[in-house]
Short mmCIF file of C-alpha atoms in Angstrom, two decimals:
data_model
loop_
_atom_site.label_atom_id
_atom_site.label_comp_id
_atom_site.label_asym_id
_atom_site.label_seq_id
_atom_site.Cartn_x
_atom_site.Cartn_y
_atom_site.Cartn_z
CA PHE X 1 78.80 -5.25 -2.79
CA HIS X 2 78.07 -6.32 0.77
CA SER X 3 79.36 -3.91 3.36
CA ARG X 4 80.26 -4.28 7.00
CA LEU X 5 79.91 -1.14 9.08
CA MET X 6 80.00 -0.34 12.76
CA VAL X 7 77.48 2.12 14.12
CA CYS X 8 78.30 5.62 12.92
CA THR X 9 77.05 9.13 13.28
CA MET X 10 76.83 11.75 10.58
CA SER X 11 75.66 15.30 10.22
CA GLY X 12 75.25 17.89 7.52
CA ALA X 13 78.42 19.64 8.56
CA ARG X 14 81.34 19.52 6.13
CA ARG X 15 84.12 17.19 7.22
CA LYS X 16 86.85 15.04 5.77
CA LEU X 17 86.42 11.27 5.70
CA ALA X 18 89.19 10.70 8.24
CA LEU X 19 87.52 13.01 10.74
CA PHE X 20 84.16 11.32 10.13
CA LEU X 21 85.60 7.87 10.85
CA CYS X 22 87.67 8.97 13.83
CA GLY X 23 84.59 10.53 15.40
CA CYS X 24 82.77 7.20 15.17
CA TYR X 25 83.83 5.43 18.35
CA VAL X 26 82.47 2.08 19.49
CA ALA X 27 81.83 1.45 23.17
CA ALA X 28 81.76 -1.81 25.11
CA LEU X 29 79.29 -4.42 23.91
CA GLY X 30 79.23 -2.73 20.51
CA VAL X 31 77.07 0.09 21.90
CA ARG X 32 77.71 3.74 21.10
CA ALA X 33 75.88 6.86 22.12
CA ASP X 34 75.71 9.99 19.99
CA VAL X 35 74.65 13.52 20.80
CA HIS X 36 72.30 15.09 18.24
CA CYS X 37 71.55 18.14 20.38
CA VAL X 38 73.05 21.58 20.27
CA ALA X 39 74.06 23.25 23.52
CA GLY X 40 71.09 24.45 25.53
CA ALA X 41 68.49 22.46 23.56
CA GLU X 42 65.93 20.22 25.25
CA CYS X 43 66.81 16.59 24.54
CA TYR X 44 65.95 13.02 25.43
CA VAL X 45 67.86 9.73 25.20
CA ALA X 46 66.59 6.98 22.89
CA ALA X 47 67.72 3.53 21.79
CA VAL X 48 66.85 1.20 18.92
CA TYR X 49 67.83 -2.44 18.78
CA GLU X 50 68.43 -4.30 15.51
CA HIS X 51 67.53 -7.86 16.50
CA ARG X 52 68.53 -11.12 14.88
CA ALA X 53 65.30 -12.98 15.55
CA ILE X 54 65.31 -16.63 16.54
CA LEU X 55 62.97 -18.03 13.88
CA SER X 56 60.68 -21.02 13.74
CA PRO X 57 62.41 -23.79 11.76
CA ASN X 58 59.14 -24.43 9.96
CA PRO X 59 56.74 -21.46 10.10
CA LEU X 60 54.18 -23.31 7.99
CA ALA X 61 53.80 -26.14 10.52
CA LEU X 62 51.02 -26.15 13.11
CA THR X 63 52.19 -25.86 16.70
CA SER X 64 50.81 -25.38 20.20
CA ARG X 65 50.62 -22.17 22.22
CA GLU X 66 53.21 -23.63 24.62
CA GLN X 67 55.66 -24.31 21.78
CA ALA X 68 55.03 -20.86 20.32
CA LEU X 69 55.69 -19.23 23.71
CA GLU X 70 58.91 -21.20 24.09
CA LEU X 71 60.27 -19.69 20.88
CA MET X 72 58.96 -16.18 21.58
CA ASN X 73 60.40 -16.24 25.10
CA ARG X 74 63.84 -16.83 23.64
CA ASN X 75 63.52 -13.63 21.64
CA LEU X 76 62.01 -11.78 24.60
CA ALA X 77 64.98 -12.83 26.72
CA VAL X 78 67.24 -11.03 24.23
CA TYR X 79 64.98 -7.98 24.46
CA GLU X 80 65.25 -8.00 28.24
CA ARG X 81 69.05 -8.12 28.08
CA GLN X 82 69.10 -5.22 25.63
CA VAL X 83 66.82 -3.11 27.82
CA MET X 84 69.17 -3.57 30.75
CA THR X 85 72.29 -3.11 28.58
CA ALA X 86 70.89 0.11 27.15
CA ALA X 87 70.01 1.42 30.62
CA GLN X 88 73.48 0.54 31.96
CA GLN X 89 75.30 2.11 29.01
CA ALA X 90 73.26 5.29 29.30
CA ARG X 91 74.08 5.47 33.01
CA LYS X 92 77.82 4.99 32.31
CA ILE X 93 77.87 7.96 29.99
CA ARG X 94 75.20 9.95 31.79
CA SER X 95 77.58 12.85 32.31
CA ARG X 96 77.76 13.16 28.53
CA LEU X 97 74.07 12.49 27.82
CA ARG X 98 72.85 14.41 30.89
CA ARG X 99 69.96 11.98 31.51
CA ALA X 100 68.96 8.31 31.61
CA LEU X 101 67.61 6.32 28.68
CA GLN X 102 63.92 7.10 28.20
CA ILE X 103 62.67 5.00 25.26
CA ILE X 104 63.75 1.90 23.34
CA VAL X 105 62.34 0.56 20.05
CA PHE X 106 62.42 -3.07 18.86
CA PRO X 107 61.82 -4.28 15.26
CA GLU X 108 58.87 -5.70 13.38
CA ASP X 109 58.57 -9.51 13.51
CA GLY X 110 61.33 -9.67 16.12
CA ILE X 111 59.37 -11.75 18.64
CA HIS X 112 57.49 -14.26 16.45
CA GLY X 113 59.34 -14.22 13.09
CA PHE X 114 57.77 -14.34 9.64
CA ASN X 115 56.60 -16.47 6.67
CA PHE X 116 53.59 -17.92 8.52
CA THR X 117 50.21 -18.83 7.12
CA ARG X 118 47.05 -17.49 8.71
CA THR X 119 46.59 -20.79 10.54
CA SER X 120 50.18 -21.49 11.55
CA ILE X 121 50.67 -18.07 13.18
CA TYR X 122 47.60 -18.38 15.41
CA PRO X 123 49.40 -19.91 18.45
CA PHE X 124 51.84 -16.97 18.36
CA LEU X 125 49.11 -14.33 18.74
CA ASP X 126 48.32 -12.44 21.95
CA PHE X 127 44.84 -11.16 22.72
CA MET X 128 44.91 -7.38 22.34
CA PRO X 129 42.46 -5.12 24.18
CA SER X 130 42.17 -1.53 23.00
CA PRO X 131 44.18 0.91 25.16
CA GLN X 132 41.57 3.55 24.29
CA LEU X 133 38.89 1.47 26.03
CA VAL X 134 40.83 -0.35 28.74
CA LYS X 135 43.49 1.01 31.08
CA TRP X 136 45.72 -1.96 31.80
CA ASN X 137 49.13 -2.78 33.20
CA PRO X 138 49.84 -6.36 32.05
CA CYS X 139 52.80 -6.82 34.42
CA LEU X 140 50.75 -5.88 37.49
CA GLU X 141 47.48 -7.44 36.27
CA PRO X 142 48.64 -10.61 34.48
CA ARG X 143 45.38 -12.56 34.92
CA ARG X 144 43.02 -9.91 33.60
CA PHE X 145 43.00 -11.35 30.06
CA ASN X 146 43.94 -14.74 28.65
CA ASP X 147 46.70 -15.27 26.05
CA THR X 148 48.64 -12.13 26.93
CA GLU X 149 51.98 -13.62 27.99
CA VAL X 150 54.02 -11.57 25.50
CA LEU X 151 52.34 -8.33 26.53
CA GLN X 152 52.98 -9.17 30.19
CA ARG X 153 56.68 -9.69 29.61
CA LEU X 154 57.05 -6.47 27.61
CA SER X 155 55.21 -4.55 30.34
CA CYS X 156 57.55 -5.93 33.01
CA MET X 157 60.53 -5.01 30.82
CA ALA X 158 59.41 -1.37 30.79
CA ILE X 159 59.11 -1.37 34.59
CA LYS X 160 62.47 -3.04 35.13
CA GLY X 161 64.28 -0.76 32.68
CA GLU X 162 62.36 2.36 33.81
CA MET X 163 61.81 3.34 30.18
CA PHE X 164 59.15 3.40 27.48
CA VAL X 165 59.21 0.19 25.42
CA VAL X 166 58.01 -0.06 21.80
CA ALA X 167 57.68 -3.54 20.29
CA ASN X 168 55.90 -5.47 17.56
CA LEU X 169 53.89 -8.68 17.94
CA GLY X 170 51.03 -10.59 16.37
CA THR X 171 47.62 -10.06 17.96
CA LYS X 172 44.11 -11.52 17.67
CA GLN X 173 40.69 -9.99 18.10
CA PRO X 174 37.45 -12.02 18.04
CA CYS X 175 34.72 -10.77 15.74
CA HIS X 176 31.07 -11.66 15.13
CA SER X 177 29.43 -12.74 11.89
CA SER X 178 27.35 -9.55 12.06
CA ASP X 179 30.59 -7.69 11.32
CA LEU X 180 30.68 -7.67 7.51
CA GLY X 181 34.47 -7.59 7.55
CA CYS X 182 34.87 -10.48 9.98
CA PRO X 183 37.01 -13.27 8.46
CA ASP X 184 35.48 -16.74 8.09
CA ASP X 185 37.42 -18.08 11.08
CA GLY X 186 35.76 -15.54 13.38
CA ARG X 187 38.79 -13.46 14.31
CA TYR X 188 40.98 -10.63 13.10
CA GLN X 189 44.74 -11.13 13.11
CA PHE X 190 46.88 -8.02 13.12
CA ASN X 191 50.54 -7.06 12.79
CA THR X 192 50.65 -4.86 15.87
CA ASN X 193 52.97 -2.34 17.51
CA VAL X 194 52.55 -1.68 21.21
CA VAL X 195 53.87 1.07 23.49
CA PHE X 196 54.38 0.70 27.23
CA SER X 197 55.14 3.58 29.59
CA SER X 198 57.96 3.32 32.09
CA ASN X 199 55.48 2.10 34.73
CA GLY X 200 54.35 -0.78 32.50
CA THR X 201 50.99 0.65 31.44
CA LEU X 202 49.84 -0.20 27.90
CA LEU X 203 49.73 3.26 26.28
CA ALA X 204 49.14 2.66 22.59
CA ARG X 205 48.40 0.04 19.96
CA TYR X 206 48.97 0.42 16.23
CA ARG X 207 47.82 -2.19 13.68
CA LYS X 208 49.79 -2.20 10.43
CA HIS X 209 47.79 -0.82 7.52
CA ASN X 210 50.00 -1.46 4.47
CA LEU X 211 50.80 -5.15 4.66
CA TYR X 212 53.72 -6.42 2.57
CA PHE X 213 52.69 -9.89 1.31
CA GLU X 214 51.63 -10.90 4.83
CA ALA X 215 48.97 -13.57 4.35
CA ALA X 216 48.87 -14.28 8.09
CA PHE X 217 47.47 -10.84 8.93
CA ASP X 218 44.39 -8.73 8.21
CA THR X 219 44.31 -5.08 7.25
CA PRO X 220 42.40 -3.08 9.89
CA PRO X 221 38.92 -1.97 8.76
CA THR X 222 40.12 1.64 8.95
CA ALA X 223 43.63 3.00 9.23
CA ASP X 224 44.86 3.56 12.77
CA HIS X 225 46.25 7.05 13.44
CA VAL X 226 48.05 6.46 16.70
CA THR X 227 50.00 8.93 18.80
CA PHE X 228 51.17 8.84 22.39
CA ASP X 229 52.43 11.55 24.70
CA THR X 230 55.56 11.36 26.82
CA PRO X 231 56.83 13.56 29.65
CA PHE X 232 60.30 13.75 28.08
CA ALA X 233 59.65 14.61 24.42
CA GLY X 234 56.00 15.44 23.87
CA ARG X 235 54.05 13.58 21.19
CA PHE X 236 55.18 10.56 19.16
CA GLY X 237 53.54 8.90 16.16
CA ILE X 238 53.88 5.25 15.25
CA PHE X 239 53.65 3.10 12.12
CA THR X 240 55.34 0.03 10.63
CA CYS X 241 57.70 -0.81 7.76
CA PHE X 242 55.91 -0.50 4.36
CA ASP X 243 53.60 2.18 5.81
CA ILE X 244 56.39 4.71 5.30
CA LEU X 245 55.69 4.85 1.55
CA PHE X 246 51.97 5.65 1.82
CA PHE X 247 49.72 8.54 2.81
CA GLU X 248 47.74 6.43 5.27
CA PRO X 249 48.66 6.50 8.05
CA ALA X 250 52.16 8.02 7.89
CA VAL X 251 51.54 11.38 6.21
CA ARG X 252 48.10 12.00 7.71
CA LEU X 253 49.59 11.33 11.16
CA LEU X 254 52.05 14.19 10.64
CA ARG X 255 49.29 16.68 9.98
CA ASP X 256 49.20 16.91 13.77
CA PRO X 257 51.83 19.63 14.38
CA GLU X 258 52.54 18.23 17.84
CA VAL X 259 53.94 14.99 16.36
CA LYS X 260 57.69 15.58 16.14
CA HIS X 261 58.94 12.03 16.68
CA ILE X 262 58.18 8.71 14.97
CA VAL X 263 58.82 5.25 16.39
CA TYR X 264 59.20 2.84 13.51
CA PRO X 265 59.52 -0.96 13.91
CA THR X 266 60.40 -2.48 10.54
CA ALA X 267 61.48 -5.67 8.81
CA TRP X 268 62.94 -4.00 5.72
CA MET X 269 64.75 -5.77 2.89
CA ASN X 270 67.29 -3.37 1.42
CA GLN X 271 67.02 -2.50 -2.24
CA LEU X 272 69.59 -0.14 -3.64
CA PRO X 273 69.99 2.34 -5.14
CA LEU X 274 66.81 4.03 -3.85
CA LEU X 275 65.28 2.01 -1.02
CA ALA X 276 67.92 0.89 1.46
CA ALA X 277 66.59 0.89 5.03
CA VAL X 278 68.71 3.70 6.53
CA GLU X 279 68.32 5.63 3.27
CA ILE X 280 64.51 5.78 3.46
CA GLN X 281 64.50 6.36 7.24
CA LYS X 282 66.76 9.38 6.87
CA ALA X 283 64.78 10.65 3.87
CA PHE X 284 61.54 10.58 5.87
CA ALA X 285 63.14 12.52 8.72
CA LEU X 286 64.38 15.13 6.25
CA ALA X 287 61.13 15.38 4.29
CA PHE X 288 58.89 15.93 7.32
CA GLY X 289 61.30 17.56 9.76
CA VAL X 290 60.86 14.89 12.45
CA ASN X 291 62.97 12.48 14.46
CA VAL X 292 62.70 8.85 13.32
CA LEU X 293 63.57 6.04 15.74
CA ALA X 294 63.84 3.03 13.42
CA ALA X 295 64.53 -0.56 14.50
CA ASN X 296 65.04 -3.11 11.72
CA ILE X 297 65.33 -6.86 12.02
CA HIS X 298 68.82 -8.29 11.39
CA HIS X 299 69.01 -11.08 8.80
CA PRO X 300 71.76 -10.14 6.31
CA SER X 301 71.21 -13.30 4.23
CA LEU X 302 67.76 -11.89 3.44
CA GLY X 303 69.07 -8.38 2.85
CA MET X 304 67.59 -7.20 6.16
CA THR X 305 69.70 -4.73 8.12
CA GLY X 306 69.69 -1.00 8.72
CA SER X 307 68.47 0.77 11.86
CA GLY X 308 68.96 4.27 13.16
CA ILE X 309 68.01 7.30 15.17
CA HIS X 310 67.58 10.07 12.63
CA SER X 311 66.96 13.76 13.10
CA PRO X 312 66.85 15.95 9.98
CA ARG X 313 70.41 17.16 10.49
CA LYS X 314 72.09 14.16 12.03
CA SER X 315 71.87 10.35 12.13
CA SER X 316 73.15 7.55 14.33
CA TRP X 317 72.81 4.41 12.28
CA TYR X 318 73.79 0.79 11.85
CA HIS X 319 74.07 -1.27 8.66
CA ASP X 320 76.03 -4.53 8.57
CA MET X 321 75.75 -7.22 5.92
CA GLU X 322 78.33 -9.54 7.53
CA ASP X 323 78.05 -9.59 11.33
CA PRO X 324 75.43 -12.21 12.29
CA GLU X 325 74.55 -10.54 15.61
CA GLY X 326 72.14 -7.78 16.52
CA HIS X 327 73.16 -4.27 17.53
CA LEU X 328 72.09 -1.49 19.87
CA VAL X 329 72.17 2.21 18.94
CA ILE X 330 71.80 4.95 21.58
CA ALA X 331 71.57 8.68 20.93
CA GLN X 332 70.58 11.92 22.57
CA VAL X 333 67.80 13.40 20.43
CA PRO X 334 66.43 16.96 20.18
CA ARG X 335 62.93 17.41 21.54
CA ASN X 336 62.30 19.94 18.77
CA PRO X 337 64.09 18.78 15.61
CA LEU X 338 65.41 21.43 13.23
CA GLY X 339 64.69 20.96 9.53
CA LEU X 340 66.79 22.03 6.57
CA THR X 341 64.30 24.17 4.67
CA GLY X 342 63.83 27.89 5.22
CA THR X 343 66.33 30.72 5.37
CA GLU X 344 69.25 28.51 4.32
CA ASN X 345 67.74 28.34 0.83
CA ALA X 346 68.05 32.08 0.25
CA ALA X 347 70.52 33.34 -2.30
CA ASN X 348 74.07 33.18 -1.00
CA THR X 349 76.63 35.12 -2.95
CA ALA X 350 79.39 33.27 -1.09
CA ASP X 351 78.30 30.04 -2.79
CA PRO X 352 78.87 30.37 -6.54
CA ALA X 353 77.23 27.01 -7.28
CA HIS X 354 74.01 28.01 -5.54
CA ALA X 355 74.09 31.41 -7.24
CA GLU X 356 74.42 29.63 -10.60
CA PHE X 357 71.51 27.35 -9.71
CA LEU X 358 69.31 30.33 -8.87
CA LYS X 359 70.39 32.05 -12.10
CA ILE X 360 69.29 29.01 -14.09
CA LEU X 361 65.89 29.01 -12.40
CA SER X 362 65.44 32.77 -12.84
CA SER X 363 66.06 32.45 -16.58
CA HIS X 364 62.61 30.81 -16.87
CA LEU X 365 64.12 27.93 -18.75
CA SER X 366 61.46 26.17 -20.82
CA CYS X 367 61.77 22.72 -22.30
CA GLU X 368 59.86 20.65 -24.81
CA LYS X 369 60.16 16.89 -25.03
CA ASP X 370 59.68 14.69 -28.05
CA ALA X 371 60.07 10.93 -28.25
CA GLN X 372 63.86 11.07 -28.46
CA GLU X 373 65.24 14.07 -26.63
CA VAL X 374 64.61 17.25 -24.68
CA ARG X 375 64.93 20.62 -26.42
CA CYS X 376 65.27 23.66 -24.20
CA ALA X 377 65.17 27.39 -24.79
CA GLY X 378 66.39 30.03 -22.39
CA ALA X 379 69.40 31.91 -21.18
CA ALA X 380 70.91 29.00 -19.26
CA MET X 381 70.53 25.84 -21.28
CA PRO X 382 71.74 22.38 -20.38
CA ASP X 383 74.95 21.34 -22.09
CA ALA X 384 74.46 21.47 -25.85
CA ASP X 385 76.79 18.52 -26.38
CA ALA X 386 75.12 16.36 -23.71
CA PRO X 387 75.03 12.66 -24.66
CA PRO X 388 71.77 11.15 -25.89
CA ALA X 389 69.34 9.62 -23.42
CA PHE X 390 69.10 5.88 -22.93
CA HIS X 391 66.84 3.50 -20.98
CA ALA X 392 67.72 1.08 -18.18
CA GLU X 393 65.85 -0.82 -15.51
CA MET X 394 66.25 0.52 -11.99
CA MET X 395 64.14 -0.65 -9.06
CA TYR X 396 62.14 -2.68 -11.63
CA ASP X 397 61.11 0.55 -13.38
CA ASN X 398 62.07 1.75 -16.86
CA PHE X 399 64.17 4.86 -16.22
CA THR X 400 65.25 7.35 -18.85
CA LEU X 401 68.87 8.37 -18.20
CA VAL X 402 71.77 10.42 -19.51
CA PRO X 403 75.40 9.62 -18.64
CA VAL X 404 77.26 12.11 -16.45
CA TRP X 405 80.61 12.67 -18.14
CA GLY X 406 83.28 15.27 -17.52
CA LYS X 407 84.28 17.28 -14.45
CA ALA X 408 81.41 19.78 -14.61
CA GLY X 409 78.15 20.30 -16.41
CA HIS X 410 74.43 21.02 -16.50
CA LEU X 411 72.23 18.14 -17.64
CA GLN X 412 68.51 17.57 -18.01
CA VAL X 413 66.38 14.51 -18.73
CA CYS X 414 62.58 14.17 -18.89
CA ALA X 415 59.85 11.55 -18.81
CA ASN X 416 56.10 12.21 -18.95
CA GLU X 417 55.43 15.29 -16.80
CA LEU X 418 58.75 15.31 -14.92
CA CYS X 419 62.01 16.96 -15.98
CA CYS X 420 65.09 16.43 -13.80
CA SER X 421 68.14 18.69 -13.86
CA LEU X 422 71.67 18.37 -12.51
CA LEU X 423 74.27 21.10 -12.06
CA TYR X 424 77.54 19.53 -10.94
CA GLU X 425 81.27 19.78 -10.43
CA ARG X 426 83.64 16.92 -9.66
CA PRO X 427 86.90 17.58 -7.78
CA ALA X 428 88.42 14.60 -9.58
CA LEU X 429 87.23 11.89 -11.95
CA SER X 430 87.10 8.46 -10.32
CA GLY X 431 86.77 6.35 -13.47
CA GLU X 432 83.25 5.29 -12.43
CA LEU X 433 80.23 5.88 -14.65
CA TYR X 434 77.37 7.94 -13.21
CA ALA X 435 73.99 8.71 -14.76
CA LEU X 436 71.11 11.12 -14.20
CA GLY X 437 67.78 9.32 -14.40
CA VAL X 438 64.07 10.11 -14.37
CA PHE X 439 60.95 8.01 -13.86
CA ASP X 440 57.37 9.25 -13.75
CA GLY X 441 54.88 6.40 -13.53
CA LEU X 442 53.25 3.55 -11.65
CA HIS X 443 55.63 1.19 -9.87
CA THR X 444 54.12 -2.31 -10.02
CA VAL X 445 56.67 -4.76 -8.56
CA HIS X 446 56.59 -5.64 -4.83
CA GLY X 447 53.77 -3.15 -4.38
CA THR X 448 51.78 -0.79 -6.59
CA TYR X 449 52.27 2.93 -6.12
CA TYR X 450 52.92 6.02 -8.27
CA VAL X 451 56.32 7.71 -8.09
CA GLN X 452 58.18 10.61 -9.66
CA VAL X 453 61.93 10.18 -9.27
CA CYS X 454 65.01 12.20 -10.14
CA ALA X 455 68.16 10.21 -9.38
CA LEU X 456 71.91 10.60 -9.76
CA VAL X 457 73.36 7.09 -9.40
CA ARG X 458 76.64 5.29 -9.75
CA CYS X 459 76.48 2.60 -12.45
CA GLY X 460 77.80 -0.94 -11.96
CA GLY X 461 80.44 -0.73 -14.70
CA PRO X 462 81.51 1.22 -17.78
CA GLY X 463 78.50 0.14 -19.84
CA LEU X 464 75.23 2.07 -19.90
CA ASP X 465 73.35 -1.18 -19.29
CA THR X 466 74.89 -1.34 -15.78
CA CYS X 467 73.12 1.81 -14.61
CA GLY X 468 70.49 0.97 -12.01
CA GLN X 469 72.33 -1.98 -10.51
CA GLU X 470 72.56 -2.47 -6.73
CA LEU X 471 75.85 -1.09 -5.42
CA SER X 472 76.92 -0.06 -1.95
CA THR X 473 80.36 1.45 -2.55
CA ALA X 474 81.63 4.34 -4.65
CA ALA X 475 84.62 6.66 -4.98
CA GLY X 476 83.19 9.48 -7.11
CA LEU X 477 82.90 12.84 -5.34
CA PHE X 478 80.39 15.47 -6.47
CA GLU X 479 79.34 18.99 -5.62
CA PHE X 480 75.88 19.35 -7.09
CA HIS X 481 72.34 20.68 -7.26
CA LEU X 482 69.64 18.17 -8.26
CA TRP X 483 66.11 19.40 -8.99
CA GLY X 484 62.85 18.68 -10.78
CA ASN X 485 59.41 20.11 -11.55
CA PHE X 486 57.52 17.69 -9.31
CA SER X 487 53.73 17.43 -9.33
CA THR X 488 53.58 16.53 -5.63
CA PRO X 489 54.65 18.15 -2.35
CA TYR X 490 55.51 14.72 -0.93
CA ILE X 491 59.17 14.21 -1.84
CA LEU X 492 61.70 12.08 0.04
CA PRO X 493 65.25 13.46 -0.36
CA VAL X 494 67.65 10.53 -0.66
CA LEU X 495 71.41 10.97 -0.23
CA LEU X 496 73.69 7.97 0.26
CA SER X 497 77.46 7.76 0.13
CA SER X 498 79.84 4.80 0.07
CA GLY X 499 79.23 2.04 2.60
CA VAL X 500 75.48 2.75 2.77
CA THR X 501 76.12 5.99 4.65
CA PRO X 502 73.11 8.34 4.89
CA GLU X 503 74.05 11.97 4.35
CA ALA X 504 72.26 15.24 5.03
CA PRO X 505 71.94 17.78 2.18
CA ASP X 506 73.30 21.28 2.56
CA ARG X 507 70.09 22.80 1.19
CA LEU X 508 66.67 21.44 0.43
CA GLY X 509 63.30 22.78 -0.63
CA TRP X 510 61.31 24.62 -3.29
CA GLU X 511 62.61 27.37 -5.56
CA ARG X 512 60.42 28.80 -8.36
CA GLY X 513 58.29 25.70 -8.65
CA GLN X 514 61.27 23.32 -8.59
CA TYR X 515 62.15 21.02 -5.70
CA PHE X 516 65.89 20.77 -5.19
CA LEU X 517 68.64 19.16 -3.13
CA SER X 518 72.23 20.41 -2.95
CA LYS X 519 75.43 19.01 -1.46
CA ARG X 520 78.98 20.34 -1.54
CA SER X 521 81.09 18.00 0.58
CA LEU X 522 80.32 14.29 0.83
CA SER X 523 81.95 12.12 3.49
CA SER X 524 82.87 9.57 0.77
CA GLY X 525 81.98 8.58 -2.80
CA LEU X 526 78.42 9.12 -3.97
CA VAL X 527 76.21 6.03 -4.31
CA THR X 528 72.85 7.77 -4.79
CA ALA X 529 71.34 11.24 -4.72
CA ALA X 530 67.63 11.23 -5.46
CA LEU X 531 64.35 13.03 -5.05
CA TYR X 532 61.71 10.35 -4.55
CA GLY X 533 58.27 11.84 -5.07
CA ARG X 534 55.03 10.10 -4.15
CA LEU X 535 51.73 10.86 -5.85
CA TYR X 536 49.35 9.08 -3.50
CA ASP X 537 46.20 9.96 -5.43
CA ARG X 538 47.50 8.09 -8.50
CA ASP X 539 48.11 4.79 -6.68
#
């Protein structure tokens, strides 16, 4: 199921597949630049780089600071080339973008690598002063602190490229035994994002809060809620990888209404059908109405690829499971992103499918669930001859599903407190099996967190036991409304078509206590449509 894709752009506008592909040009050096802005809107130019890190051949072995710097400098040399490449490409197409590149984001673990122990990573760590306490330009003041060679080089990169630079590195902070949280070795070690302004000043530091099996690092004593202001786009927030699935710091950060942009270094291992990298990045942008600048590390053999610049209505993205090299994405981004919720969700008599959806909700449909099936009463009931529910493992969770047969229908399936409904039409049957699934419970594999999920997925074969498998291609086209009676306001709308292509819904939001997603015209076959709800207080 591996896919190989060049960088593409997509939007919520209806278009045929041929037009979508023809509009996806590739410039020299594999760099493309997309315009997300409407005429007259205030915009800025951003880049993300998906980096194939040069890794330590033995991350468990002890090494010297000099040896560690030798490896990290090889990765930093790639960063420097990408900064200059991005600046040059933006200048070449400046007439189209109207301005120079203003910010670039690099991935998590891209400088030092991963799979270290607490001891073996130590030579790779820079000393990290707090930007809140110390104003410092590492490039211009290189001797102010010891063990800051990586920070110095990143600072100089920002000056040379005349742009903001966001990067991830390992950092160390001495602590005293009087600090009850101080580790036995007398130091904290953090997975850290840093932000440099275009003049090389260290603006911000974020220490990852939700570590993902990272024994080399400590969790900060309290969650960092880090923002930084820019002259070109206002306020940005910042967090890392696994943080995107948790309240702290990601959701709390967005309670600041001035935060309209997120920079997001990540080292994300794709897991379809619900948690591919570009899938979750786009879903976060949609859910919170923000721009997400996401840079992933590039190691396809480990399932790690997928970067993008996502606004709620449009994405410029890269996902490639075959090409061994890294990739640069450039896009012009709206300073004030436009979400999908609001007036577009009002009744539209010109859209019969949406009118039917609203009719179903207005009928006050009520359902009761026993151990075997759902029984509903009301004017607009799900299909009376719907097939019986079955169970299958998806994302390591025990989903309850019903097969989606026929060219049109209205289905419902429930588990615990959550009932999921699907109203659909299919222009043509593709011969592939699809299923509507529900899960309401505690996810316990590769992390512990509570989710409520409604998902329409393509199955791996004709058998029901293939539903939930990881697939990246599909031919089945749908026009549909998907909704559920969620117990949380925190819902990530997931929509992925063939080739791991993130899509934007036509409509999205709450109607009569139900959260819904609708789509009429996909760019290609449907892989996944899902509403991924998080109940943080049940974690």
